[in-house]
Coordinates of C-alpha atoms and ligand atoms in Angstrom, one line a residue:
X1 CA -64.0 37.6 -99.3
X2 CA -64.1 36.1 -95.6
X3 CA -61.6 37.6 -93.0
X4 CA -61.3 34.9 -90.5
X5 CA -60.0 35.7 -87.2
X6 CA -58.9 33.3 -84.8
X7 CA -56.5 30.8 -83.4
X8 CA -54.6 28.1 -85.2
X9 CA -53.2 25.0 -82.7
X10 CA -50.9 22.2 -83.4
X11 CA -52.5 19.1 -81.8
X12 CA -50.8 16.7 -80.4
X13 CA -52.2 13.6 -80.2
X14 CA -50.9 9.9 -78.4
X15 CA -53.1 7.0 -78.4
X16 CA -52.9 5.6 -74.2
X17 CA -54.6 2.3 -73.4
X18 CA -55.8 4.2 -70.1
X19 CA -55.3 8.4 -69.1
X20 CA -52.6 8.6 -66.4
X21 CA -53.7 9.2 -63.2
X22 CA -52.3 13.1 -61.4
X23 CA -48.7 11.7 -60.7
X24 CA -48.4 8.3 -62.7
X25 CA -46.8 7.9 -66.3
X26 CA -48.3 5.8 -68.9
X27 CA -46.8 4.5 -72.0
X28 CA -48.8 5.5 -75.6
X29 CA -48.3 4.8 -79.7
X30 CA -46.3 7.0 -81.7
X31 CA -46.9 10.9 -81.5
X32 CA -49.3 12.4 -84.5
X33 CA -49.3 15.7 -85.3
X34 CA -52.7 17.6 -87.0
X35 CA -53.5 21.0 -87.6
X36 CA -55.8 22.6 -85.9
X37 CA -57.4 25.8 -83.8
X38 CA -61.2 26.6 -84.5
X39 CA -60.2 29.6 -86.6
X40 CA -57.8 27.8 -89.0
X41 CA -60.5 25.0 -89.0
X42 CA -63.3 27.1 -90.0
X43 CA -60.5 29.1 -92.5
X44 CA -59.4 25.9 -94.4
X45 CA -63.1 24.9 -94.6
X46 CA -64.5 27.9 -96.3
X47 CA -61.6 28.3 -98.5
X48 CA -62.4 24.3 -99.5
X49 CA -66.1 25.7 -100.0
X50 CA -65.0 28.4 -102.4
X51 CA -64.3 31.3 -100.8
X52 CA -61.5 33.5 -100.7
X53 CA -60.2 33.5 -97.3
X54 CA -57.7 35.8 -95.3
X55 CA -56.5 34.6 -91.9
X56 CA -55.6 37.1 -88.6
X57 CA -54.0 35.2 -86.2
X58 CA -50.5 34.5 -83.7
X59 CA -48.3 31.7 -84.0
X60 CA -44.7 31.0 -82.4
X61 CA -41.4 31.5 -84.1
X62 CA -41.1 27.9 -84.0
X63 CA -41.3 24.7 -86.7
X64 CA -45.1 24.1 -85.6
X65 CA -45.6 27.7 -86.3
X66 CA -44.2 27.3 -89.8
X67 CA -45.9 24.6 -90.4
X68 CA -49.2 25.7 -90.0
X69 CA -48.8 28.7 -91.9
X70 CA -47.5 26.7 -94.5
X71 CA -50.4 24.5 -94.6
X72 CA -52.6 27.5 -94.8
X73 CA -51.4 28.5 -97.6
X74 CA -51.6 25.4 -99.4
X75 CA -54.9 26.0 -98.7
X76 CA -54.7 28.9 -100.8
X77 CA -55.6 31.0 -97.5
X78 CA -53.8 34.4 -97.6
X79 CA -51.4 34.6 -94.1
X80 CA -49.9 38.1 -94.3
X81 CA -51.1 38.6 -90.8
X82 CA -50.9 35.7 -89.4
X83 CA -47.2 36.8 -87.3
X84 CA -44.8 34.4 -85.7
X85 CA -43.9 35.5 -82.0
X86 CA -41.5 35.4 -79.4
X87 CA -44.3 33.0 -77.7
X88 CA -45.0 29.5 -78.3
X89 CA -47.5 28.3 -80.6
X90 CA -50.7 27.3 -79.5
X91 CA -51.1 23.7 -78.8
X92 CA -53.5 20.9 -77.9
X93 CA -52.1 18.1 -76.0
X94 CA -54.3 15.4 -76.8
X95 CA -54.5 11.8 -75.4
X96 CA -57.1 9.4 -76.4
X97 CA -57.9 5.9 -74.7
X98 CA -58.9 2.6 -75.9
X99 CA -62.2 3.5 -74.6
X100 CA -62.2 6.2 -77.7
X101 CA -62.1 9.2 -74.4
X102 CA -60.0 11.9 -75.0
X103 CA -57.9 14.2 -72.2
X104 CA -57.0 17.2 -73.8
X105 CA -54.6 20.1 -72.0
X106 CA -54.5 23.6 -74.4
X107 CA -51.8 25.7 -74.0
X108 CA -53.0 29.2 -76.5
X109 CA -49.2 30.2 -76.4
X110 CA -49.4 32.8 -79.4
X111 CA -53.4 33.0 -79.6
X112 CA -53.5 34.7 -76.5
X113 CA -51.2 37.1 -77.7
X114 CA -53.3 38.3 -80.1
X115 CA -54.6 41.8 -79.2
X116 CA -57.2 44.4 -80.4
X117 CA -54.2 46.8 -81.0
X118 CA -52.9 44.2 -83.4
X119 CA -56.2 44.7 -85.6
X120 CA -55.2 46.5 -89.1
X121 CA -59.0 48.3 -89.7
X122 CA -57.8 48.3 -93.1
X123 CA -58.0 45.1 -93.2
X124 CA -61.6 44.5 -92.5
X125 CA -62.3 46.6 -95.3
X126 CA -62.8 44.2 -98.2
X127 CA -64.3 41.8 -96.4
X128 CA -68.1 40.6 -96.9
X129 CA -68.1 38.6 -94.0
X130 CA -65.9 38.5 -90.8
X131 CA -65.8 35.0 -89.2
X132 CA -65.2 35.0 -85.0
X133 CA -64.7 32.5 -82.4
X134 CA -63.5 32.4 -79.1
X135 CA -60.2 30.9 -78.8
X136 CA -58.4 34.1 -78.7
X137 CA -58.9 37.1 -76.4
X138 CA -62.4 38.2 -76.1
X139 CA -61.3 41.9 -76.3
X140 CA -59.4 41.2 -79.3
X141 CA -63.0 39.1 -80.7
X142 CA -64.9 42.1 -79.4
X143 CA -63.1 44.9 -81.1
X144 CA -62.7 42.5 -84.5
X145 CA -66.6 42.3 -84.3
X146 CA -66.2 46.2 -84.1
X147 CA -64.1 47.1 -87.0
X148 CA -65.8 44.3 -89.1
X149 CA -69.3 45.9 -88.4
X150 CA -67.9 49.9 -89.2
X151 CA -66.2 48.5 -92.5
X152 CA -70.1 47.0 -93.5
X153 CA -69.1 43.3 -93.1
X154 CA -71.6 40.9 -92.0
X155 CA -70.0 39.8 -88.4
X156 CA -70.6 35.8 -87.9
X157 CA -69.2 34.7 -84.1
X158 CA -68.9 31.1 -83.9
X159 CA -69.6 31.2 -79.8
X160 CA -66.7 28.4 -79.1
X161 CA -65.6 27.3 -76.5
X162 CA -68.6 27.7 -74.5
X163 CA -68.5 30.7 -72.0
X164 CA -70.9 34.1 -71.6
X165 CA -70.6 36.8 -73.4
X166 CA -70.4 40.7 -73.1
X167 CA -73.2 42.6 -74.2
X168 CA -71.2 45.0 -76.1
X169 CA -69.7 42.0 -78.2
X170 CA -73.2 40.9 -79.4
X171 CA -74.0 44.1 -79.9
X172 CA -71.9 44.1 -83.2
X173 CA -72.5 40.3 -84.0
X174 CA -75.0 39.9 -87.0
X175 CA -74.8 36.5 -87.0
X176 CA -74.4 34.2 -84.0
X177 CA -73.4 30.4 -84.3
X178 CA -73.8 28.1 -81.1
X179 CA -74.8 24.1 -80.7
X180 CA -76.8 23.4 -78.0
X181 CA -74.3 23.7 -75.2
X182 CA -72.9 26.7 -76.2
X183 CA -76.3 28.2 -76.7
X184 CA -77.6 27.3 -73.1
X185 CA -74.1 29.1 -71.8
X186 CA -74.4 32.4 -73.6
X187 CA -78.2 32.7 -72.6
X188 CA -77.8 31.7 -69.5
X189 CA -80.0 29.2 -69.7
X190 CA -80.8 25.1 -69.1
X191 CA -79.2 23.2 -72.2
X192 CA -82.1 22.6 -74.6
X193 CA -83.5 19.2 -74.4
X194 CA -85.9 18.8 -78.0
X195 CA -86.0 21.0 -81.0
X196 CA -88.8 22.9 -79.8
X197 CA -86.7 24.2 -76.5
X198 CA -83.5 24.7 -79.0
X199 CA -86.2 27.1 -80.9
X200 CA -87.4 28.7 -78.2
X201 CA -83.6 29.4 -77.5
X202 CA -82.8 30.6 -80.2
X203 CA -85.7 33.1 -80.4
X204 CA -84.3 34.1 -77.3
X205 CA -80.7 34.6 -78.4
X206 CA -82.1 36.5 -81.5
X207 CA -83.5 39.5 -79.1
X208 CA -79.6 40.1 -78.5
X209 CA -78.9 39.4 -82.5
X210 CA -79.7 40.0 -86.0
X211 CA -79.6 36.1 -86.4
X212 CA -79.3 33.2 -84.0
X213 CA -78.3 29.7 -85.3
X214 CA -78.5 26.8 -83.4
X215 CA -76.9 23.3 -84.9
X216 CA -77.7 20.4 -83.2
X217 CA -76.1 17.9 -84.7
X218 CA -77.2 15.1 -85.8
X219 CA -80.8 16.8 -85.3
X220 CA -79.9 19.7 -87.5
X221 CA -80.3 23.1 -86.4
X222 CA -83.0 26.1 -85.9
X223 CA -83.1 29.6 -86.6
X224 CA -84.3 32.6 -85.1
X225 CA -84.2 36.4 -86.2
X226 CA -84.8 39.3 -88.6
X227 CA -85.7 37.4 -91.4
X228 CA -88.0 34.9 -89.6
X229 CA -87.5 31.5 -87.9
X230 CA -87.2 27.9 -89.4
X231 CA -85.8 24.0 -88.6
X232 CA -83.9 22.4 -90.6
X233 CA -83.2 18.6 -90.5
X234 CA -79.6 17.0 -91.0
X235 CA -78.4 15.5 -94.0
X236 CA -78.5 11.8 -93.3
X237 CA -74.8 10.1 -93.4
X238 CA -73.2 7.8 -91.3
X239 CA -70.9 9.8 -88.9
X240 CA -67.6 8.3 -88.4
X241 CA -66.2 11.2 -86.4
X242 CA -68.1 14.3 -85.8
X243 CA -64.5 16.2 -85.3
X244 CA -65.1 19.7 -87.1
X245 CA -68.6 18.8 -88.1
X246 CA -69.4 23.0 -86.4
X247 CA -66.1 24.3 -88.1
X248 CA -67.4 22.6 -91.4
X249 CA -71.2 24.1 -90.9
X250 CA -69.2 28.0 -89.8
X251 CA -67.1 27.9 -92.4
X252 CA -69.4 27.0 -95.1
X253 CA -72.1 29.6 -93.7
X254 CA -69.6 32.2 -94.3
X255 CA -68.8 31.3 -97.4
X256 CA -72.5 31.0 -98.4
X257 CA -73.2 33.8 -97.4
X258 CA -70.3 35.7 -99.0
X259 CA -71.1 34.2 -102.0
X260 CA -74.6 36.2 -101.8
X261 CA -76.6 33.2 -101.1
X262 CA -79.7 34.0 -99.5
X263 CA -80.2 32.6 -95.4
X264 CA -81.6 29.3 -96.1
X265 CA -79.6 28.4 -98.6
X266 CA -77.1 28.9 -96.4
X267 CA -78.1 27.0 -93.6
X268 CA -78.8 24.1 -96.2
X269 CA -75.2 24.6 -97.9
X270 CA -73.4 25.1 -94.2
X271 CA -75.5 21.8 -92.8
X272 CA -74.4 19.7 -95.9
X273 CA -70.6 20.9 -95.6
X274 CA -71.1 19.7 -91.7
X275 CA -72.6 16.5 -92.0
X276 CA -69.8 15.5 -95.0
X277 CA -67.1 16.5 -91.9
X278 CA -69.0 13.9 -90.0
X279 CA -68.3 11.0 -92.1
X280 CA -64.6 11.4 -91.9
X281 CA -62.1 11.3 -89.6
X282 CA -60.1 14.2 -88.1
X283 CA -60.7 17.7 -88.3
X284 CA -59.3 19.6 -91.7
X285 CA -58.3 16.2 -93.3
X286 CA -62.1 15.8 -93.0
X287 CA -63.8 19.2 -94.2
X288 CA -65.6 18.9 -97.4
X289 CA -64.7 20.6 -100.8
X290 CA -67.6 22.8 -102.5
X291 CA -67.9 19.5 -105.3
X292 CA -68.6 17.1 -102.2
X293 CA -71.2 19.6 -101.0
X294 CA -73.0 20.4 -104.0
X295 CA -73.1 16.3 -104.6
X296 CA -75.0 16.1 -101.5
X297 CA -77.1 18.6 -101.9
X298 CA -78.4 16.9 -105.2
X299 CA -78.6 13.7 -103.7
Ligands
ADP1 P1 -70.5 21.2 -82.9 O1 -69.5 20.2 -83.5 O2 -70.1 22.6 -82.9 O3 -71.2 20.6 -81.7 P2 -72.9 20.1 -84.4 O4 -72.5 18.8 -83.9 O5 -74.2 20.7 -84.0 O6 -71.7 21.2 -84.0 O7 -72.7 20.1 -86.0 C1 -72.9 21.2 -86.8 C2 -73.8 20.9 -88.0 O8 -73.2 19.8 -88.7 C3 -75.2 20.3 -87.6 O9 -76.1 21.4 -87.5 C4 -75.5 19.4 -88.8 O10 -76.0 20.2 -89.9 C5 -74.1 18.9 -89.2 N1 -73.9 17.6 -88.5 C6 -73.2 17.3 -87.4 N2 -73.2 16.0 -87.0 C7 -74.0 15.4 -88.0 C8 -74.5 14.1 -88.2 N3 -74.2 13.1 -87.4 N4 -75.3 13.8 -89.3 C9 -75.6 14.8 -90.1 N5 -75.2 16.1 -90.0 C10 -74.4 16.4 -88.9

């Protein structure tokens, strides 16, 4: 099964003809309300894509709290840890302008709550692959990576939001998952500007780990590591919103490789689950089932 551990956000979202300037109030449409957080994403996708998913996370004692849960579970996602505390739940304030930009304030309320001491080992134990990403504390990521590597689970760390990262948590990553960005800030190096430089970078990033995937949207991705290096090219579709389009590809890498799939597979089943995510709107509304993905990978 995949353990997913990670943050789950209610996003608030108001369409605004222009962003208000510091000070100024501007008048927008009607409030919308979608789930979201990076770790819920990537948790509805792979359960979408087959697998059987558990879900560690915080939320607030409050309606949104409920409601995410709840729509977790629709899912068919198991939520016994996911706890409601005496903090908020996380949220994004989003507004988005006729122009299409968006301004977006997160407040992690109960994701940043979430720490290492909160970990149940036993919990890691029946997992084939542990799924990781950076919205909650990075000691609480670190010592997940920890316990999912002693119980023998194959550690995947999703490296999002951007930011560097501590030797000792790579240390117990197997696989890493960056786009370009995120690849250029945990190396410390300049963002890559062809495929060849997003190679190179990834070769460099798999000298820290067992496996280094780099997406690259619409370009695909590369991969570095143990078993050899590769390129492979996007599914062609016509994006309409590329929204979850690397929650789709993480989630459906771990439950490829759950499944026992071998790597490329993988990376051809994750990159067909993300390029589906990029012809729809939103973020889960959008993420593919495992019929959609096997229909494209026939095409
Ligand atoms: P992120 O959203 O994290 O920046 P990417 O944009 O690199 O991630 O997307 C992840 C993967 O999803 C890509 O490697 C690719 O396989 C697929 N994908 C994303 N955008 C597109 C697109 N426009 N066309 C086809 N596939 C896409």
């Amino acid at each position: 099964s995949v353990l997913v551990v990670g943050s789950l956000n209610m996003d608030l979202v108001v369409a605004v003809e222009r962003h208000p300037k510091p000070g100024e109030t501007v008048i927008g449409g009607d409030l919308q309300r979608f789930p979201g957080g990076k770790g819920a994403n990537q948790a509805v996708a792979a359960a979408r894509l087959g697998a059987r998913v558990r879900m560690v996370g915080r939320v607030g004692a409050d309606a949104y709290g409920a409601e995410l849960k709840r729509g977790l579970e629709a899912e068919g996602i198991e939520t016994a840890e996911v706890a409601e505390i005496e903090a908020p739940t996380g949220v994004a304030l989003i507004s988005v302008s006729a122009d299409g930009q968006n301004a977006i304030v997160v407040s992690p309320g109960a994701n940043a709550r979430l720490r290492p001491e909160d970990l149940n080992p036993e919990r890691f134990a029946e997992a084939a692959v542990v799924v990781l990403q950076l919205e909650t504390p990075l000691e609480t990521v670190r010592r997940a990576a920890e316990l999912g590597r002693a119980a023998g689970a194959r550690v995947l760390l999703n490296a999002a939001p951007a930011q560097e990262l501590p030797a000792e948590l790579l240390a117990a990553v197997d696989v890493l998952v960056v786009n370009e960005f995120e690849a250029a800030r945990v190396a410390g190096a300049p963002e890559p500007e062809t495929p060849e430089e997003a190679l190179a970078l990834a070769r460099e990033l798999a000298r820290r780990v067992p496996l280094a995937v780099v997406t690259l949207g619409a370009r695909g991705l590369v991969w570095a590591g143990t078993e050899g290096e590769g390129a492979l090219p996007a599914f062609k579709v016509k994006p309409v919103d590329t929204t979850a389009a690397g929650d789709a590809f993480v989630g459906g890498l771990a439950a490829a490789l759950a499944a026992g799939e071998p790597l490329e597979a993988a990376l051809r089943f994750a990159s067909a689950a993300g390029a589906l995510a990029a012809t729809r709107p939103g973020a889960q509304p959008s993420l593919p089932t495992a019929d959609e993905v096997a229909g494209l990978l026939s095409r």
